[in-house]
Short mmCIF file of C-alpha atoms in Angstrom, two decimals:
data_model
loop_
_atom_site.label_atom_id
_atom_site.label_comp_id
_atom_site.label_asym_id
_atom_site.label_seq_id
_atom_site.Cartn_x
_atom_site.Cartn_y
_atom_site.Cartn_z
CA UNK E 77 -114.49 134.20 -105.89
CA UNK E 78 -116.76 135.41 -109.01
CA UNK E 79 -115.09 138.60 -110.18
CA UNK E 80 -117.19 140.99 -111.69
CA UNK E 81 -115.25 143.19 -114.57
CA UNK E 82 -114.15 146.57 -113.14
CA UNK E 83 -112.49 149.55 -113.94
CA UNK E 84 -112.22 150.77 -117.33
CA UNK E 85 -116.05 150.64 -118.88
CA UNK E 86 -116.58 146.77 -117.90
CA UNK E 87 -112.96 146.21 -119.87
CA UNK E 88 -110.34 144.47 -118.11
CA UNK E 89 -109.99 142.18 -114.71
CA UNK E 90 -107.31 140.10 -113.80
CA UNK E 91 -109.33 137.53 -112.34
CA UNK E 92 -109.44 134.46 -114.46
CA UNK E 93 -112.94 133.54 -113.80
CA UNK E 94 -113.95 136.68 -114.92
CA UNK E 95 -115.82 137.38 -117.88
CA UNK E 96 -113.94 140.25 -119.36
CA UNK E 97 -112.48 140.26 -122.29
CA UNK E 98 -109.00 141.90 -121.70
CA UNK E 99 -106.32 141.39 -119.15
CA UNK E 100 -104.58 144.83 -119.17
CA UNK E 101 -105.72 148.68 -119.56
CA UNK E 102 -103.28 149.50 -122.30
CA UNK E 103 -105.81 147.12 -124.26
CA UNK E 104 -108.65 149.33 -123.61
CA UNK E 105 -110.45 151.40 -126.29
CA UNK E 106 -109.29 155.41 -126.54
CA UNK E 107 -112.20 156.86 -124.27
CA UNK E 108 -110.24 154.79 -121.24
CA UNK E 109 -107.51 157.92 -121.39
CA UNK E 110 -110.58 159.77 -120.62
CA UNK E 111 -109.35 162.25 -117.18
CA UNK E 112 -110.90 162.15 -114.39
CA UNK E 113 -110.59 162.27 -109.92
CA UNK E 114 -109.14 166.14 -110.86
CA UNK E 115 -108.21 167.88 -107.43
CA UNK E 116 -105.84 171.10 -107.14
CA UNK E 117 -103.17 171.95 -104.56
CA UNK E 118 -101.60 175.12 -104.00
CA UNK E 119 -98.62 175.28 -105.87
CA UNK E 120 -95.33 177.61 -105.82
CA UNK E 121 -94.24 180.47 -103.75
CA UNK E 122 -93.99 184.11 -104.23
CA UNK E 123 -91.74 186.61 -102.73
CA UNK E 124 -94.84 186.89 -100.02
CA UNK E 125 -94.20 183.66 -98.98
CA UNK E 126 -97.49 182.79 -99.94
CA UNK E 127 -98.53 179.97 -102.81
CA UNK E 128 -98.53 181.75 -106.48
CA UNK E 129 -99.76 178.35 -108.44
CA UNK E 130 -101.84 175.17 -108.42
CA UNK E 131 -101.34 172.08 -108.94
CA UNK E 132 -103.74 170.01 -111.03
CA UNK E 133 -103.58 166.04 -110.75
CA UNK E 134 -106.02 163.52 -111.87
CA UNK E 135 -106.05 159.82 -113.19
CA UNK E 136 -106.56 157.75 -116.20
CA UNK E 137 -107.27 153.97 -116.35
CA UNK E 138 -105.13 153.68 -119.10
CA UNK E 139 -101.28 154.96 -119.89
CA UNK E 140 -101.07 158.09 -121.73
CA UNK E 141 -98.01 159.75 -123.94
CA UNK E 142 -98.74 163.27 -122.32
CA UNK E 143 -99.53 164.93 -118.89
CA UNK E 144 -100.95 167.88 -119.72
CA UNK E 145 -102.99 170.95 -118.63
CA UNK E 146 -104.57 173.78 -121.14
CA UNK E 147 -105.25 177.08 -119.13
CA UNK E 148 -105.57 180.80 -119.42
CA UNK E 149 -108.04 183.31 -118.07
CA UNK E 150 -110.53 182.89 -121.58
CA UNK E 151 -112.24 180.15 -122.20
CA UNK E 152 -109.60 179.87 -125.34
CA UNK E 153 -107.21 178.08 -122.65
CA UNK E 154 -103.95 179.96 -124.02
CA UNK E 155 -101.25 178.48 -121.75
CA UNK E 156 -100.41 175.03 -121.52
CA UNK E 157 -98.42 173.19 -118.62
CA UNK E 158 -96.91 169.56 -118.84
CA UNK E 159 -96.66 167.21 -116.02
CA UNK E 160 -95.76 164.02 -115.15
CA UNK E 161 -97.26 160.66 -114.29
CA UNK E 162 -97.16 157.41 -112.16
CA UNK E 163 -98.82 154.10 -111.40
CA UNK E 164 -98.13 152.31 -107.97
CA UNK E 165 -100.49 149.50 -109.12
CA UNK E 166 -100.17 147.63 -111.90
CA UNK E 167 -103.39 147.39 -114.08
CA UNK E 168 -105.19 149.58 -111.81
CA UNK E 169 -104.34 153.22 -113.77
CA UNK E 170 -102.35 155.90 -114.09
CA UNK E 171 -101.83 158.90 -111.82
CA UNK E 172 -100.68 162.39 -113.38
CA UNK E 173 -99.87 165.68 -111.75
CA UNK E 174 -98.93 169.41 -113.48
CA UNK E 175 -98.39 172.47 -112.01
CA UNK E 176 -99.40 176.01 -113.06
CA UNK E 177 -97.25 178.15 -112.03
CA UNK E 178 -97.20 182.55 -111.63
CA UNK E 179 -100.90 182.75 -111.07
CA UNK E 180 -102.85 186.13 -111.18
CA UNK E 181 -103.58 186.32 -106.91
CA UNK E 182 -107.24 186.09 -106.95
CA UNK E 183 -108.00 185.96 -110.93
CA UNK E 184 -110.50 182.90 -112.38
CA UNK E 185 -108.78 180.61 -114.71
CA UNK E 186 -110.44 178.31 -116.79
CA UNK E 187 -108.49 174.38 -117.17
CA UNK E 188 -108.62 170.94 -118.76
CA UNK E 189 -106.41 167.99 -118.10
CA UNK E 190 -105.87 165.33 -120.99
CA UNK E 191 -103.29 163.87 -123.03
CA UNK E 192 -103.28 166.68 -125.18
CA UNK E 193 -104.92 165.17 -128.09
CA UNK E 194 -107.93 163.87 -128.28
CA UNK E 195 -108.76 162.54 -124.93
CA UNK E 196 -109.93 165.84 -122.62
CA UNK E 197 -111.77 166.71 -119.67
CA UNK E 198 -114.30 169.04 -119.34
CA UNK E 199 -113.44 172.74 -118.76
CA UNK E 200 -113.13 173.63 -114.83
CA UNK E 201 -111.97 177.26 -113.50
CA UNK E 202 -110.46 177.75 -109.99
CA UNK E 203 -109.42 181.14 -108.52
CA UNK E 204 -105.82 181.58 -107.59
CA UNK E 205 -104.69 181.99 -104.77
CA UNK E 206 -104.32 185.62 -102.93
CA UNK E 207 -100.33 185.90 -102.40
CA UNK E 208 -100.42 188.82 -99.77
CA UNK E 209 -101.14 188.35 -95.93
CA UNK E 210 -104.02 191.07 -95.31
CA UNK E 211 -106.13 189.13 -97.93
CA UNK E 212 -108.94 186.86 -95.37
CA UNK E 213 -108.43 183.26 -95.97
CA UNK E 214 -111.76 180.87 -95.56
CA UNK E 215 -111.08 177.03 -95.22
CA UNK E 216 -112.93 173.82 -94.55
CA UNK E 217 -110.92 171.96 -91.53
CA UNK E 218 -111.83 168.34 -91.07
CA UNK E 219 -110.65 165.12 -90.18
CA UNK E 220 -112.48 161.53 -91.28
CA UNK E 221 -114.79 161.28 -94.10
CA UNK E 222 -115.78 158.30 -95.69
CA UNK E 223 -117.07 157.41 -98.90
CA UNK E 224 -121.24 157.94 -99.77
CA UNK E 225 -123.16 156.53 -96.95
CA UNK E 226 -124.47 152.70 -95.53
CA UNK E 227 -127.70 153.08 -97.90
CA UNK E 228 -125.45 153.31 -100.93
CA UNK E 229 -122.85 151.16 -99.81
CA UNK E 230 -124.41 148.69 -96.90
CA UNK E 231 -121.96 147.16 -94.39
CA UNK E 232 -121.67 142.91 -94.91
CA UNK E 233 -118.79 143.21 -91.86
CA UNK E 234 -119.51 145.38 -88.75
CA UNK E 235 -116.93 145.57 -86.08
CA UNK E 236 -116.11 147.44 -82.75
CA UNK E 237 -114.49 149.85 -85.31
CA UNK E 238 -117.27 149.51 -88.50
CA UNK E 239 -120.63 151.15 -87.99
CA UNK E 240 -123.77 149.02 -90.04
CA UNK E 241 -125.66 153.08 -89.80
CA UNK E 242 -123.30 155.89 -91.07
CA UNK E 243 -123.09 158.49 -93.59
CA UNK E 244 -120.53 161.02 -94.95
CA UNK E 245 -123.16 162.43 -97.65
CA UNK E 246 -124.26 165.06 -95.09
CA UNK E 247 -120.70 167.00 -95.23
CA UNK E 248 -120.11 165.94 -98.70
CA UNK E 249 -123.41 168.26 -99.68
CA UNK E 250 -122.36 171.12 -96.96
CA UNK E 251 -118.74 171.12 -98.67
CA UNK E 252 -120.10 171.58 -102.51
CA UNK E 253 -122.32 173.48 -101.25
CA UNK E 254 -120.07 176.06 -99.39
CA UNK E 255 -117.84 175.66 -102.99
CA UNK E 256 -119.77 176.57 -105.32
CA UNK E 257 -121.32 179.72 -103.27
CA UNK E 258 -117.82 180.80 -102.80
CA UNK E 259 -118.20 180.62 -98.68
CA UNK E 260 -114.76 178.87 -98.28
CA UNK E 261 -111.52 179.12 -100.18
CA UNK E 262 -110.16 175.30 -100.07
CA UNK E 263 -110.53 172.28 -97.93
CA UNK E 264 -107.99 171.14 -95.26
CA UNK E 265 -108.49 167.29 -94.65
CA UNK E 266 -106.59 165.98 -91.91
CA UNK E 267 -106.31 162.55 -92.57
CA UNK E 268 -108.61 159.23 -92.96
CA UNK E 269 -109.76 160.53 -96.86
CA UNK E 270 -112.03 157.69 -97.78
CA UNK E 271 -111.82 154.80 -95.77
CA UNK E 272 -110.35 152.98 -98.91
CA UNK E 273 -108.93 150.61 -96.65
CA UNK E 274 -112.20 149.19 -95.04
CA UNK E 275 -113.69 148.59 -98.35
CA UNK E 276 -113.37 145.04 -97.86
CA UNK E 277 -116.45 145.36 -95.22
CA UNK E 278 -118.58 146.42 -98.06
CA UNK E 279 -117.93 143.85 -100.47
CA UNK E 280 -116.25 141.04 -97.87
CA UNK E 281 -113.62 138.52 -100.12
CA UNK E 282 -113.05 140.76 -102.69
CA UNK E 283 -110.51 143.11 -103.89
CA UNK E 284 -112.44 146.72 -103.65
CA UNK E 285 -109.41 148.99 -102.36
CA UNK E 286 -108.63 150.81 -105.85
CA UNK E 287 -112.52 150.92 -106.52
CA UNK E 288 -113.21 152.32 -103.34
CA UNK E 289 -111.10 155.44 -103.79
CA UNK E 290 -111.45 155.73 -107.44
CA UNK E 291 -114.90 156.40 -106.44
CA UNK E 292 -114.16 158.77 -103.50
CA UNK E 293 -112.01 161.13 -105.70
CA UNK E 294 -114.79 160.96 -108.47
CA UNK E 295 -117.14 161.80 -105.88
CA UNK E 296 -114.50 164.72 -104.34
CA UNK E 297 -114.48 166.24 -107.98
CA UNK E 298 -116.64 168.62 -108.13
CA UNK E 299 -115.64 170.27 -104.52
CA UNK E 300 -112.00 169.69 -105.22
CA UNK E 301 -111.67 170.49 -108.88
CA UNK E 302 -113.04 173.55 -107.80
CA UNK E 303 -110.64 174.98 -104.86
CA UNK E 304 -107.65 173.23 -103.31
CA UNK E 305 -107.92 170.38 -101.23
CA UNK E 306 -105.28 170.00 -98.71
CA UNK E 307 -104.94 166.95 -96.98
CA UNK E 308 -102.63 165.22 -94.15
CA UNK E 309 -102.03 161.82 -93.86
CA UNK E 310 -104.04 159.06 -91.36
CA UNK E 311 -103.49 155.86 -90.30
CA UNK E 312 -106.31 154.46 -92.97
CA UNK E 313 -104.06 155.97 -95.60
CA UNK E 314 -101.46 153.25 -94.64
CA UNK E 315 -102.10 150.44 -96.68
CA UNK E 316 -104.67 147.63 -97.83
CA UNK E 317 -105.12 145.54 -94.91
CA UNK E 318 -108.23 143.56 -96.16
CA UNK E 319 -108.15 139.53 -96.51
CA UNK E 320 -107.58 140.08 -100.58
CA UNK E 321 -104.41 142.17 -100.05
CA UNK E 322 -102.87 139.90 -97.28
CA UNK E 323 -103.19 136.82 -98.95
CA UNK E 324 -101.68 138.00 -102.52
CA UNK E 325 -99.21 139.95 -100.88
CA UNK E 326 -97.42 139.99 -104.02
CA UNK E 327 -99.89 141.89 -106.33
CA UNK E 328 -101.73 143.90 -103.47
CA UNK E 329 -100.89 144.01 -100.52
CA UNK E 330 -96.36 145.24 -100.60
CA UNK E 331 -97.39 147.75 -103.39
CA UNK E 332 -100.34 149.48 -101.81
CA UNK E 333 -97.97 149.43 -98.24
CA UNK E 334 -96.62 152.20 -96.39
CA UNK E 335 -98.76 155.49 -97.49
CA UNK E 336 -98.10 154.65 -101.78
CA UNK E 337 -101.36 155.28 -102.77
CA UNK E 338 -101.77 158.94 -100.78
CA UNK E 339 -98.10 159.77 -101.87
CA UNK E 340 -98.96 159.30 -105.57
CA UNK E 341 -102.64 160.20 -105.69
CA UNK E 342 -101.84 163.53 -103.52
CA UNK E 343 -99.30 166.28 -104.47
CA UNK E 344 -98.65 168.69 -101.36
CA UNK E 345 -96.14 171.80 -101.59
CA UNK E 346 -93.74 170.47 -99.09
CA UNK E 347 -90.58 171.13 -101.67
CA UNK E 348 -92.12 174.59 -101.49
CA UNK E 349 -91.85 174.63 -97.51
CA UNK E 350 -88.45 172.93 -97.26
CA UNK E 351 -89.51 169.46 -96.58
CA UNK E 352 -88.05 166.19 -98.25
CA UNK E 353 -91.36 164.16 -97.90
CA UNK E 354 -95.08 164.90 -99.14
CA UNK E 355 -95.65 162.91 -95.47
CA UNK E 356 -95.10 166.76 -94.09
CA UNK E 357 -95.45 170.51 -95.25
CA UNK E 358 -96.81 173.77 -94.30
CA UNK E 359 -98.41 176.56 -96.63
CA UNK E 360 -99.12 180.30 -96.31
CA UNK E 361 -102.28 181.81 -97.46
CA UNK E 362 -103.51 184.87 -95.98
CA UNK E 363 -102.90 185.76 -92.43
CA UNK E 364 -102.57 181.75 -91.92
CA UNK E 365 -99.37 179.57 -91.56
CA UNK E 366 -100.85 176.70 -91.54
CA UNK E 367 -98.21 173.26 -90.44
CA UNK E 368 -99.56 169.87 -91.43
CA UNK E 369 -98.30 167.01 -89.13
CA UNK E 370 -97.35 163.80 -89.55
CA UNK E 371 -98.72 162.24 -86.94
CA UNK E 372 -97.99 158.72 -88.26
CA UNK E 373 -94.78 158.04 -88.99
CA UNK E 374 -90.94 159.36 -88.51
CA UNK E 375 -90.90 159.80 -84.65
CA UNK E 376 -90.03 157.33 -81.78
CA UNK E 377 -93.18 156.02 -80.96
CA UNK E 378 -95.23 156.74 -84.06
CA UNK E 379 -98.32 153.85 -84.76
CA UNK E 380 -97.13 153.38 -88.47
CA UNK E 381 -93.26 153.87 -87.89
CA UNK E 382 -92.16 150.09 -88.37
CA UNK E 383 -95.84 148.13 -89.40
CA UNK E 384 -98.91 149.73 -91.10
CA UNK E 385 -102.30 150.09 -89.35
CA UNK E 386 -102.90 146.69 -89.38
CA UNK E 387 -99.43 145.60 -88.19
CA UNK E 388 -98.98 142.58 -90.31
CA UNK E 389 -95.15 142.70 -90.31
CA UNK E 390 -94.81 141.82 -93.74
CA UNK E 391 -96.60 145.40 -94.45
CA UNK E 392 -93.66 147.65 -93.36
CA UNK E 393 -93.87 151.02 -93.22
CA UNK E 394 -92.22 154.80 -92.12
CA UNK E 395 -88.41 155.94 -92.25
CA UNK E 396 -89.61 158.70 -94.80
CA UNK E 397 -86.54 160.81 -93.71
CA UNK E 398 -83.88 160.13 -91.56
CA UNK E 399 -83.84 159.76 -88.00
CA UNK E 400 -85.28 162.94 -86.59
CA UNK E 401 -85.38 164.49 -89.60
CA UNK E 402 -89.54 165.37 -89.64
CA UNK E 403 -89.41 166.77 -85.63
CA UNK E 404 -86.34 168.78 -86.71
CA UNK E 405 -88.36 170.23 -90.16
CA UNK E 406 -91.31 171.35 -87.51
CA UNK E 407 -89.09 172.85 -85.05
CA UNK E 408 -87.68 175.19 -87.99
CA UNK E 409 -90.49 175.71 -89.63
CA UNK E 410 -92.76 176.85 -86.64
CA UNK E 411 -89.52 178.99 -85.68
CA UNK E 412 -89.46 180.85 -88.68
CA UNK E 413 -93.24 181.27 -88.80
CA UNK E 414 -92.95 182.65 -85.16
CA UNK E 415 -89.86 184.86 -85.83
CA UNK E 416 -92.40 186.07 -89.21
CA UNK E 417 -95.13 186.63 -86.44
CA UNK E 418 -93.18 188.61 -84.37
CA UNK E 419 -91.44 191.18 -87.01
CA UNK E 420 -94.77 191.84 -88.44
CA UNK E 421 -94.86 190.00 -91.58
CA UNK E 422 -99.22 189.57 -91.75
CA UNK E 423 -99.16 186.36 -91.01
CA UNK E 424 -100.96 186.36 -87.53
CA UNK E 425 -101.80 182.89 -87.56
CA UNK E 426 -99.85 179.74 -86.62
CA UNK E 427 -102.27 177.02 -87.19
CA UNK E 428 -100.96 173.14 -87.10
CA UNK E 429 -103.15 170.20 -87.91
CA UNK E 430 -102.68 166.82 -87.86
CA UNK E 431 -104.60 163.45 -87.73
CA UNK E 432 -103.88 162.03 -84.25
CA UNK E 433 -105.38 163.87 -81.31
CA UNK E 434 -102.58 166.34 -79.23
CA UNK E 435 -102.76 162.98 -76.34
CA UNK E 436 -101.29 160.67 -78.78
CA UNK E 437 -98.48 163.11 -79.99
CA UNK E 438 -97.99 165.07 -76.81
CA UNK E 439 -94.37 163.40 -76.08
CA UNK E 440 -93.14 163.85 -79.67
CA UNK E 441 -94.94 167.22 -80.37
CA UNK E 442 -96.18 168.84 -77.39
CA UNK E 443 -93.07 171.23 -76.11
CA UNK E 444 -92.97 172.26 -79.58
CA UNK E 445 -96.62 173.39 -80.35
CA UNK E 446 -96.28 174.88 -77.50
#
């Protein structure tokens, strides 16, 4: 197939019947270390419990020396945070993460990512997060969002599963719209963030999977540049099941298996909450403990344990910890969130979320919830 040039400005593609001019990012001209896809997650803990940080990541087509965030509560930026970086696809970016760590509760900082040289992002401000429990918490809860809308993107493959008529723009409006007049205090998205893997039905043939989301998380930036955006994992975050990644297994379809692009694109606090997997986590803010499932791996039964959501066999997937390591995690964590309930620590709230409907997770889950 006729590969247009992507990524990068119209710079590189791999395909050799394309008519770009350069076969690898690194190649690229300086503005392709431009930043940009920045999101936050809370970061940290205090003695509270609660998150006292963020953490910033974003991506860059092309490799950069630094990771690094300039912050302070002027618009001089006096602080400075480095990070770290990763690419689970070759040729197809770089993704960095930093953390900013013993926040001001509730004070407006002022941030740009970059290599910390020339190539900079814009100036953003968040407000950090409240660290005690009597402080009201506002979130955005959802599950399932996809990516613009079928005007924007039309459908060339409809399904059982893959509407020709849909549209995500509606919530995408009510969500920057509730940000930026302050109505909500971060976004909680349980799982299926962008629908990367069904790209294919929008541009049938081709390779569109890194595109896709590339342009999801540009179009998330202003909403989640702005507060933290929590998310839990879904079955679409499993892999790239489309006819491009199965048949060049090699270059597609192993590296984006088993969850690699959500565990490098997202960075969740579940060091913070004693967990050995960004797959699981919980997070205080407020009155809320909230506990974010897995739903889709690391228990008997679990859809993606052994296969992705395709279930092409030679896109394995799961075993994040060890055998009955995740149940055991939410069994102590939820105890010592209830035990916190009951002493009277603030924390009222015991709120889990996950992708999969309670039916689905009932045998695995249910006694415990309950």
């Amino acid at each position: 197939l006729e590969s247009k040039c992507v990524l990068s400005n119209d710079c590189v593609s791999l395909s050799h019947l394309s008519s770009c001019g350069l076969r690898s990012v690194d190649e690229c001209p300086i503005a392709d270390a431009t930043p940009e896809q920045i999101h936050l997650a809370l970061s940290g803990m205090a003695t509270s419990g609660s998150p006292n940080g963020i953490r910033v990541a974003w991506w860059t087509p092309k490799a950069v020396a630094r990771s690094v965030v300039q912050y302070g509560q002027q618009s001089h930026l006096d602080r400075e945070a480095n990070g770290t970086s990763r690419q689970y696809l070759a040729n197809y970016g770089h993704h960095h993460r930093a953390a900013l760590e013993h926040l001001r509760p509730g004070a407006t900082y002022f941030y740009r990512v970059g290599d910390g040289e020339a190539a900079w992002s814009t100036v953003l401000s968040f407000v950090a997060p409240h660290t005690a429990p009597d402080v009201p918490v506002r979130l955005s809860v959802f599950g399932d969002m996809g990516y613009l809308n079928s005007t924007s993107r039309p459908m060339q493959l409809t399904t059982k599963g893959l509407k020709k008529d849909w549209s995500a723009s509606y919530t995408h409006a009510m969500l920057r719209k509730q940000v930026e007049g302050g109505s909500v205090d971060g976004v909680w998205h349980l799982g299926d963030i962008g629908y990367a893997d069904d790209s294919y039905s929008h541009a049938v043939g081709a390779f569109s999977y890194e595109q896709d989301y590339n342009g999801y998380m540009r179009w998330l930036q202003p909403i989640a540049s702005r507060v933290p955006y929590m998310v839990a994992v879904g079955n679409h975050e499993s892999e790239c099941h489309s006819p491009a990644c199965i048949t060049s297994m090699g270059a597609w379809g192993r590296p984006l298996s088993n969850f690699s692009a959500y565990n490098a694109r997202f960075a969740m606090p579940f060091v913070e909450s004693a967990a050995t997997s960004n797959m699981w986590y919980s997070f205080n803010l407020g009155p809320l403990h909230a506990v974010v499932l897995n739903t889709e791996t690391d228990w008997e039964g679990a859809s993606e344990e052994s296969t992705g959501d395709s279930h092409v066999h030679r896109l394995p997937a799961g075993s994040f910890g060890h055998r009955g390591e995740y149940l055991a995690w939410l069994e102590a964590d939820l105890a010592q969130a209830d035990a916190a309930r009951r002493r009277g620590a603030g924390r009222v709230w015991i709120v889990a979320g996950g992708h999969r409907p309670l039916y689905e997770i009932e045998a695995s889950h249910g006694e415990l919830l309950r």
